[in-house]
Coordinates of C-alpha atoms in Angstrom, one line a residue:
M1 CA 35.2 -41.1 -16.7
S2 CA 32.2 -40.8 -19.1
A3 CA 29.7 -40.7 -16.0
S4 CA 31.4 -37.2 -15.0
V5 CA 31.0 -36.0 -18.4
S6 CA 27.4 -36.9 -18.4
A7 CA 27.0 -35.3 -15.1
R8 CA 29.0 -32.1 -16.5
R9 CA 26.2 -32.2 -19.7
I10 CA 23.5 -32.4 -17.4
A11 CA 24.7 -29.3 -15.1
A12 CA 25.4 -27.7 -18.2
T13 CA 21.7 -28.0 -19.4
V14 CA 20.0 -27.3 -15.9
L15 CA 21.9 -24.1 -15.8
A16 CA 21.3 -23.2 -19.4
A17 CA 17.1 -24.0 -18.9
G18 CA 17.6 -21.7 -15.7
A19 CA 18.9 -18.8 -17.6
V20 CA 16.2 -19.3 -20.1
V21 CA 13.4 -19.0 -17.2
S22 CA 15.3 -16.3 -15.6
A23 CA 15.4 -14.4 -18.8
V24 CA 11.7 -15.0 -19.2
A25 CA 10.7 -14.0 -15.7
L26 CA 12.8 -10.7 -15.3
P27 CA 10.8 -8.5 -17.9
A28 CA 7.6 -9.6 -16.3
S29 CA 8.6 -8.5 -13.0
A30 CA 10.4 -5.3 -14.4
H31 CA 7.0 -4.3 -16.5
D32 CA 5.3 -5.0 -13.0
N33 CA 7.3 -2.0 -11.5
D34 CA 6.1 0.2 -14.3
R35 CA 2.6 -0.5 -14.2
H36 CA 1.0 2.8 -13.8
R37 CA 3.2 4.2 -16.6
H38 CA 4.0 7.5 -15.1
P39 CA 7.3 8.5 -13.7
R40 CA 8.4 8.0 -10.0
V41 CA 7.1 11.2 -8.3
E42 CA 6.5 11.2 -4.3
I43 CA 5.8 13.1 -1.5
S44 CA 9.3 13.3 0.1
A45 CA 8.6 15.6 3.2
V46 CA 5.6 17.6 4.8
Q47 CA 6.1 20.4 7.4
A48 CA 2.1 20.3 8.6
D49 CA 3.1 22.2 11.7
S50 CA 4.4 25.8 10.8
P51 CA 6.8 26.7 13.2
G52 CA 6.1 29.2 15.9
R53 CA 2.2 30.3 16.7
D54 CA -0.5 29.5 14.2
N55 CA -1.4 33.3 13.7
R56 CA -2.8 32.9 10.1
T57 CA 0.0 35.3 8.9
N58 CA 1.1 34.6 5.1
R59 CA 4.5 34.2 6.8
S60 CA 3.2 31.2 8.9
L61 CA 0.8 29.7 6.1
N62 CA 4.1 29.6 3.9
A63 CA 6.1 27.9 6.6
E64 CA 3.4 24.7 6.2
W65 CA 4.3 22.9 3.2
V66 CA 4.5 19.7 1.2
E67 CA 7.4 18.5 -1.1
L68 CA 7.4 16.4 -4.2
T69 CA 10.6 14.8 -5.6
N70 CA 10.8 13.8 -8.9
N71 CA 13.1 10.7 -8.9
T72 CA 13.7 10.0 -12.7
R73 CA 16.0 11.7 -14.8
R74 CA 13.3 13.0 -17.0
A75 CA 11.1 16.0 -16.4
V76 CA 7.5 15.3 -15.4
N77 CA 4.5 17.1 -16.4
L78 CA 2.2 17.8 -13.4
D79 CA -0.8 19.6 -15.2
G80 CA -3.8 18.2 -14.1
W81 CA -2.0 16.4 -10.9
T82 CA -3.9 17.2 -7.5
L83 CA -2.8 17.2 -4.0
R84 CA -5.3 16.5 -1.2
D85 CA -5.6 16.3 2.4
E86 CA -8.3 14.2 4.4
D87 CA -10.7 17.3 4.5
G88 CA -10.8 17.4 0.8
H89 CA -8.7 20.6 0.4
R90 CA -7.3 20.3 -2.9
Y91 CA -4.6 21.9 -4.8
R92 CA -4.5 21.6 -8.7
F93 CA -1.3 21.9 -10.5
D94 CA -1.6 24.0 -13.7
D95 CA 1.0 23.9 -16.2
V96 CA 3.8 22.7 -13.8
R97 CA 7.0 20.8 -15.2
L98 CA 8.9 18.9 -12.5
A99 CA 12.6 18.6 -13.7
G100 CA 14.2 15.3 -13.3
R101 CA 15.9 14.5 -10.2
A102 CA 14.3 18.2 -8.8
T103 CA 12.1 18.7 -5.9
V104 CA 9.3 21.6 -5.5
R105 CA 7.7 22.6 -2.3
I106 CA 4.0 23.5 -2.4
H107 CA 3.2 26.3 0.4
T108 CA -0.1 26.9 1.7
G109 CA -0.1 30.6 1.7
I110 CA 0.0 33.3 -0.9
G111 CA 3.3 33.9 -3.0
R112 CA 4.9 33.8 -6.7
D113 CA 5.2 30.6 -8.1
T114 CA 8.9 29.4 -9.1
R115 CA 10.7 26.4 -10.1
T116 CA 11.3 25.4 -6.9
D117 CA 8.0 26.7 -5.0
L118 CA 4.5 26.9 -5.5
Y119 CA 1.8 28.5 -3.9
Q120 CA -1.9 27.3 -3.0
D121 CA -2.7 31.0 -2.3
R122 CA -5.1 30.1 0.7
R123 CA -5.6 32.4 3.8
N124 CA -6.3 29.3 6.1
Y125 CA -3.9 26.4 6.8
V126 CA -4.7 22.8 4.9
W127 CA -2.6 20.2 7.0
D128 CA -3.6 19.1 10.1
N129 CA -1.0 19.3 12.8
R130 CA -1.6 16.0 14.8
S131 CA -2.8 13.8 12.0
D132 CA -3.6 13.9 8.2
T133 CA -2.9 12.4 4.9
A134 CA -1.4 14.1 1.8
T135 CA -2.5 12.1 -1.4
L136 CA -0.9 13.2 -4.6
R137 CA -2.9 11.9 -7.7
D138 CA -2.0 12.0 -11.4
D139 CA -4.1 13.6 -14.1
R140 CA -6.2 10.5 -14.6
G141 CA -7.0 10.4 -10.7
R142 CA -4.8 7.5 -9.9
T143 CA -3.0 8.0 -6.7
V144 CA 0.6 8.2 -7.2
D145 CA 1.7 8.7 -3.2
T146 CA 0.5 9.1 0.1
E147 CA 2.0 10.4 3.1
T148 CA 0.5 9.9 6.4
W149 CA 1.2 11.3 10.0
G150 CA -0.2 10.9 13.5
R151 CA -2.5 8.6 14.9
G152 CA -5.9 9.6 13.5
W153 CA -6.8 11.6 16.4
G154 CA -7.6 15.3 16.5
H155 CA -8.3 15.5 12.9
H156 CA -9.5 19.1 12.8
R157 CA -6.5 21.6 13.7
R158 CA -8.1 25.0 13.5

């Protein structure tokens, strides 16, 4: 009988020690996921090849876009953030707040900015149809997210 009581005490001690180790390890791993200290914003969709002929009309240019989604509940201030392609074309966000759980579409052409649509006001295409990389950086220049498509060949579209 005393052997089973001792076995139970040892098991309880081991379980208690394991719980303490888990409690110590948990915050450290949670902290690693938050190492950049900014909300989780991602490039959620890209339409690099606008439908129809690439005729450089504003309608065609605006059918080329990148979407960003804020996956957190809090609004994110994108002021000073940039969106860039492999060739160095850069769009800089100016005084833009992305609401929690919201998505904004950044069009290449000319238009009037709204809560859901922003415009780069360009007269030429930015994103390569076959292959390119969209890079989103925060106001400190740190990479927040990238989206790559294609195989790396046929780099220049137009």
